[in-house]
Short mmCIF file of C-alpha atoms in Angstrom, two decimals:
data_model
loop_
_atom_site.label_atom_id
_atom_site.label_comp_id
_atom_site.label_asym_id
_atom_site.label_seq_id
_atom_site.Cartn_x
_atom_site.Cartn_y
_atom_site.Cartn_z
CA SER A 332 5.70 0.40 -18.20
CA ILE A 333 7.55 -2.08 -15.29
CA ILE A 334 10.69 -3.38 -16.95
CA ARG A 335 13.01 -1.50 -14.92
CA LYS A 336 11.24 -0.59 -12.67
CA HIS A 337 11.85 -0.78 -9.06
CA VAL A 338 8.88 -2.63 -7.23
CA ILE A 339 8.61 -3.55 -3.27
CA ASP A 340 6.34 -5.35 -0.99
CA ASN A 341 8.21 -4.35 2.53
CA SER A 342 5.96 -7.75 4.90
CA CYS A 343 5.90 -9.98 2.15
CA GLY A 344 5.02 -12.95 4.68
CA ASP A 345 4.98 -16.11 1.92
CA GLY A 346 4.86 -13.71 -1.63
CA ALA A 347 1.08 -13.82 -2.22
CA PHE A 348 1.91 -10.47 -3.62
CA LEU A 349 5.17 -10.96 -5.04
CA VAL A 350 3.88 -14.21 -6.84
CA LEU A 351 1.57 -11.92 -9.47
CA ILE A 352 4.60 -9.07 -9.47
CA VAL A 353 7.58 -11.35 -11.06
CA THR A 354 4.48 -13.44 -13.22
CA ARG A 355 3.72 -10.05 -14.59
CA TYR A 356 7.49 -8.62 -15.29
CA CYS A 357 8.41 -12.18 -16.97
CA ASP A 358 5.44 -12.34 -19.14
CA GLU A 359 5.89 -8.58 -20.26
CA PHE A 360 9.55 -8.86 -20.80
CA LEU A 361 8.90 -11.97 -22.99
CA LYS A 362 6.67 -10.52 -24.93
CA PHE A 363 10.06 -8.47 -26.47
CA ASN A 364 12.65 -10.39 -24.99
CA SER A 365 13.48 -14.33 -24.96
CA ASP A 366 16.76 -13.87 -22.82
CA LEU A 367 16.12 -15.60 -19.79
CA ASN A 368 19.95 -14.17 -18.25
CA THR A 369 19.32 -10.58 -18.74
CA LEU A 370 15.41 -11.91 -17.56
CA SER A 371 16.80 -13.18 -14.37
CA GLU A 372 18.97 -10.11 -13.46
CA GLU A 373 16.17 -7.80 -13.96
CA LEU A 374 14.26 -10.18 -11.56
CA LEU A 375 17.07 -10.00 -9.24
CA ASN A 376 18.17 -6.43 -9.48
CA TYR A 377 14.27 -4.22 -9.34
CA ILE A 378 12.04 -6.44 -7.07
CA HIS A 379 12.33 -6.74 -3.83
CA GLY A 380 10.67 -7.89 -0.54
CA ILE A 381 11.14 -7.48 3.34
CA GLU A 382 10.04 -10.16 5.84
CA ILE A 383 10.20 -10.21 9.47
CA ASP A 384 10.12 -13.88 9.91
CA GLU A 385 12.33 -16.38 8.44
CA ILE A 386 9.80 -18.81 8.37
CA GLU A 387 7.76 -17.01 6.15
CA CYS A 388 10.60 -15.58 4.62
CA ASN A 389 11.39 -18.53 2.87
CA LYS A 390 7.91 -19.77 1.70
CA CYS A 391 8.63 -16.44 0.11
CA ILE A 392 11.76 -17.83 -1.70
CA ASN A 393 10.77 -20.88 -2.52
CA ASN A 394 7.07 -19.77 -3.68
CA LEU A 395 9.22 -17.17 -6.30
CA ASN A 396 11.65 -20.49 -7.48
CA GLU A 397 8.22 -22.51 -8.33
CA LEU A 398 7.30 -19.35 -10.23
CA VAL A 399 10.25 -18.58 -12.48
CA ALA A 400 11.11 -22.43 -13.17
CA LYS A 401 7.90 -22.56 -15.03
CA TYR A 402 9.60 -20.01 -17.56
CA GLY A 403 12.61 -21.67 -17.38
CA LEU A 404 14.95 -20.08 -14.79
CA ARG A 405 17.16 -20.82 -12.10
CA ASP A 406 19.26 -20.20 -9.35
CA ILE A 407 17.85 -16.32 -8.85
CA LYS A 408 19.52 -14.83 -5.80
CA TRP A 409 16.79 -12.65 -4.92
CA ASP A 410 16.42 -10.14 -3.12
CA ILE A 411 14.04 -11.10 0.20
CA GLN A 412 14.99 -9.44 3.48
CA CYS A 413 15.18 -11.37 6.54
CA SER A 414 14.75 -8.03 7.79
CA ASP A 415 12.25 -5.83 10.30
CA ALA A 416 11.26 -2.79 7.76
CA LEU A 417 11.23 -0.58 10.57
CA GLN A 418 15.07 -0.41 10.81
CA ILE A 419 15.49 -0.38 7.57
CA ASP A 420 16.35 2.63 4.89
CA LYS A 421 18.63 1.08 1.88
CA TYR A 422 15.26 1.25 0.01
CA ASN A 423 14.74 4.79 0.53
CA GLY A 424 13.70 7.25 -2.57
CA MET A 425 14.48 4.68 -5.04
CA MET A 426 10.74 2.79 -5.29
CA ASP A 427 8.86 3.00 -8.50
CA PHE A 428 6.18 1.06 -6.82
CA VAL A 429 5.49 -0.04 -3.56
CA LEU A 430 2.50 -2.81 -2.80
CA GLY A 431 1.05 -4.64 -0.33
CA ASN A 432 -0.85 -5.17 2.88
CA PRO A 433 1.32 -4.13 6.05
CA PRO A 434 1.18 -6.01 9.14
CA TYR A 435 -2.09 -4.66 11.66
CA VAL A 436 -1.07 -4.99 15.66
CA ARG A 437 -1.40 -2.61 17.82
CA VAL A 438 1.99 -0.32 18.79
CA HIS A 439 1.35 -1.59 22.86
CA ASN A 440 2.10 -5.40 21.38
CA LEU A 441 4.73 -5.59 20.01
CA GLY A 442 7.35 -5.35 22.92
CA ASP A 443 10.24 -4.17 22.07
CA SER A 444 9.52 -2.16 18.80
CA PHE A 445 7.68 0.50 20.36
CA ASP A 446 10.66 2.75 20.67
CA LEU A 447 11.37 2.12 16.94
CA ILE A 448 8.05 3.55 16.61
CA LYS A 449 7.55 6.19 18.14
CA ASN A 450 10.82 7.57 16.29
CA PHE A 451 8.22 8.37 13.09
CA LEU A 452 5.82 10.64 12.84
CA PHE A 453 2.62 9.26 11.59
CA ALA A 454 2.75 7.17 15.36
CA GLN A 455 2.57 10.98 17.45
CA ASN A 456 -0.94 10.65 18.28
CA GLY A 457 -2.38 7.92 20.38
CA MET A 458 -1.64 4.22 20.21
CA THR A 459 -1.81 3.27 16.61
CA ASP A 460 -1.42 0.92 13.81
CA LEU A 461 1.98 -0.66 12.67
CA TYR A 462 -0.17 -0.28 9.55
CA ILE A 463 -0.47 3.35 10.20
CA VAL A 464 3.74 3.12 10.38
CA PHE A 465 4.33 1.30 7.23
CA TYR A 466 2.37 4.47 5.16
CA GLU A 467 4.92 6.42 6.27
CA ILE A 468 7.44 3.81 5.48
CA GLY A 469 6.24 2.95 2.28
CA LEU A 470 5.91 7.12 1.16
CA ARG A 471 9.79 6.99 2.10
CA MET A 472 11.55 4.27 0.50
CA LEU A 473 9.42 6.02 -2.88
CA ASN A 474 11.15 8.53 -5.56
CA LYS A 475 9.59 11.60 -6.98
CA ASP A 476 7.31 9.67 -8.96
CA GLY A 477 6.44 6.31 -7.70
CA ILE A 478 3.39 4.95 -6.30
CA LEU A 479 1.70 3.31 -2.97
CA GLY A 480 -0.73 1.35 -3.64
CA TYR A 481 -1.69 -0.77 0.10
CA ILE A 482 -4.46 -2.87 1.64
CA THR A 483 -5.52 -1.82 5.01
CA PRO A 484 -7.49 -1.12 7.72
CA SER A 485 -9.61 1.77 6.66
CA SER A 486 -9.55 3.05 10.76
CA PHE A 487 -7.27 5.66 9.71
CA PHE A 488 -10.01 7.74 8.86
CA ASN A 489 -11.15 9.41 11.47
CA SER A 490 -8.85 7.63 14.23
CA ILE A 491 -7.38 9.58 16.81
CA ALA A 492 -3.58 7.66 15.58
CA GLY A 493 -4.43 8.69 11.85
CA LYS A 494 -4.52 12.34 12.34
CA PHE A 495 -0.80 12.90 11.14
CA MET A 496 -1.24 10.17 8.52
CA ARG A 497 -4.55 12.44 7.01
CA SER A 498 -2.60 15.87 7.71
CA TYR A 499 0.85 14.62 5.61
CA LEU A 500 -1.58 12.86 2.81
CA VAL A 501 -3.65 15.65 2.07
CA ASN A 502 -1.01 18.39 2.62
CA ASN A 503 1.78 16.64 0.19
CA ASN A 504 -1.67 16.14 -2.25
CA LEU A 505 -0.46 12.39 -2.73
CA ILE A 506 -4.07 10.52 -2.60
CA ASP A 507 -4.90 9.38 -6.28
CA LYS A 508 -7.77 6.84 -5.28
CA VAL A 509 -9.36 5.15 -2.47
CA VAL A 510 -11.59 2.16 -2.62
CA ASP A 511 -13.31 1.44 -0.05
CA LEU A 512 -14.59 -2.92 0.31
CA LYS A 513 -17.08 -1.27 2.60
CA HIS A 514 -18.43 -4.73 4.28
CA TYR A 515 -16.56 -7.07 2.36
CA GLN A 516 -14.22 -8.66 4.48
CA ALA A 517 -10.88 -9.29 2.47
CA PHE A 518 -9.06 -11.08 5.18
CA GLU A 519 -9.35 -13.81 8.38
CA ALA A 520 -9.90 -10.26 10.53
CA ARG A 521 -13.00 -8.98 10.66
CA THR A 522 -12.33 -5.20 9.83
CA TYR A 523 -13.68 -2.56 7.30
CA THR A 524 -10.30 -2.67 4.41
CA THR A 525 -9.99 0.40 1.87
CA ILE A 526 -7.24 0.41 -0.62
CA LEU A 527 -5.43 3.54 -1.10
CA ILE A 528 -2.85 4.78 -3.90
CA LEU A 529 -0.51 7.06 -2.92
CA LYS A 530 1.39 8.88 -5.69
CA GLN A 531 4.08 11.40 -5.62
CA GLY A 532 4.04 14.45 -7.81
CA ARG A 533 -0.04 14.67 -8.61
CA LYS A 534 -0.15 17.35 -10.23
CA GLN A 535 -4.55 17.02 -10.45
CA THR A 536 -5.66 17.68 -7.56
CA THR A 537 -8.86 15.83 -7.77
CA MET A 538 -8.90 11.87 -7.00
CA ASP A 539 -11.30 9.03 -7.69
CA TYR A 540 -13.21 7.27 -5.13
CA TYR A 541 -14.78 3.42 -5.39
CA GLU A 542 -16.91 1.08 -3.71
CA PHE A 543 -15.77 -3.01 -4.17
CA ASP A 544 -18.85 -4.88 -5.41
CA SER A 545 -18.89 -8.55 -3.69
CA LYS A 546 -20.91 -9.93 -6.49
CA HIS A 547 -18.81 -9.67 -9.09
CA ASN A 548 -15.15 -9.41 -7.12
CA ILE A 549 -14.33 -5.52 -8.90
CA PRO A 550 -14.19 -2.48 -7.41
CA TYR A 551 -16.83 0.21 -9.08
CA TYR A 552 -16.41 4.24 -9.58
CA VAL A 553 -18.45 6.32 -7.35
CA ASP A 554 -16.85 9.78 -7.90
CA THR A 555 -14.56 12.08 -8.52
CA LEU A 556 -13.57 14.54 -5.92
CA THR A 557 -11.55 16.88 -4.22
CA ILE A 558 -9.16 17.61 -0.66
CA THR A 559 -12.34 19.51 0.42
CA ASP A 560 -14.83 17.42 -0.65
CA TYR A 561 -13.51 14.32 1.48
CA ASN A 562 -11.51 15.69 3.94
CA ILE A 563 -14.29 17.50 6.56
CA CYS A 564 -13.41 19.10 10.23
CA ASP A 565 -9.70 16.83 9.59
CA ASN A 566 -11.49 13.32 8.54
CA PHE A 567 -11.89 11.83 6.03
CA TYR A 568 -15.63 10.37 4.07
CA PHE A 569 -15.74 8.97 1.49
CA ALA A 570 -19.00 9.09 -0.21
CA SER A 571 -19.94 10.75 -3.55
CA LYS A 572 -20.17 14.18 -3.70
CA SER A 573 -24.02 15.10 -2.73
CA ASP A 574 -24.02 12.88 -0.19
CA LEU A 575 -20.58 14.37 1.52
CA ASN A 576 -22.48 17.40 0.80
CA THR A 577 -25.16 15.97 2.90
CA LEU A 578 -22.56 14.65 5.67
CA ARG A 579 -20.03 18.46 5.96
CA SER A 580 -23.80 20.26 6.31
CA ILE A 581 -24.53 17.62 9.55
CA LEU A 582 -21.52 18.14 11.00
CA LEU A 583 -20.62 21.44 10.00
CA TYR A 584 -24.26 22.50 12.38
CA ARG A 585 -23.43 19.63 15.22
CA GLY A 586 -20.10 21.23 15.19
CA ASN A 587 -21.88 24.67 16.00
#
């Protein structure tokens, strides 16, 4: 199902996500087709990346070249752009999958990029984080049936900065799955993180909530929730349905 599907990591760094994506693509392709020339063409046409740092961008290309050499592939002209994702719109409406780990930077630390940030809907409230803007960038890149999967801080659940993003996700019924990593620290940055899966064109009115089992390194299913379950007082809260009912009662009581 991933063959001839467009996928991008729009803050790809040294290619940690893209290396796994290309590995899966090659393995799936070679199950049914041994034509390496066609495989090379498809990797060029369907695998995309953006990285603003030139050194990291070159590392990404080198890592991808080392990987595909194991499959007997050479001289692929990768579509890895050394550019600022804030200023690229060539991929808008094109992607089947947008995947990655966007940068965590407070906008007041972005210098010349600050004015660019304020052009985005999700950056209209509070001193937002760059990762919130990357959600909007990723959603713009999706086609009508596209899927976005990011691992980011979970602060947008209830921050002032995440207000417009939460409203957009609810109004467009985009949330398909949430995996809350809770106290598990996936990165060196000391922040609570979550995996969020968004889908365009969703028909179902529920989403699946998972929590992360750090002992076994897997997500485990907790409950299936509706928007009214997790969207409480315009903030997001994720837990079992019964726990959310209790929380809602407490919050609404305090509000009165």
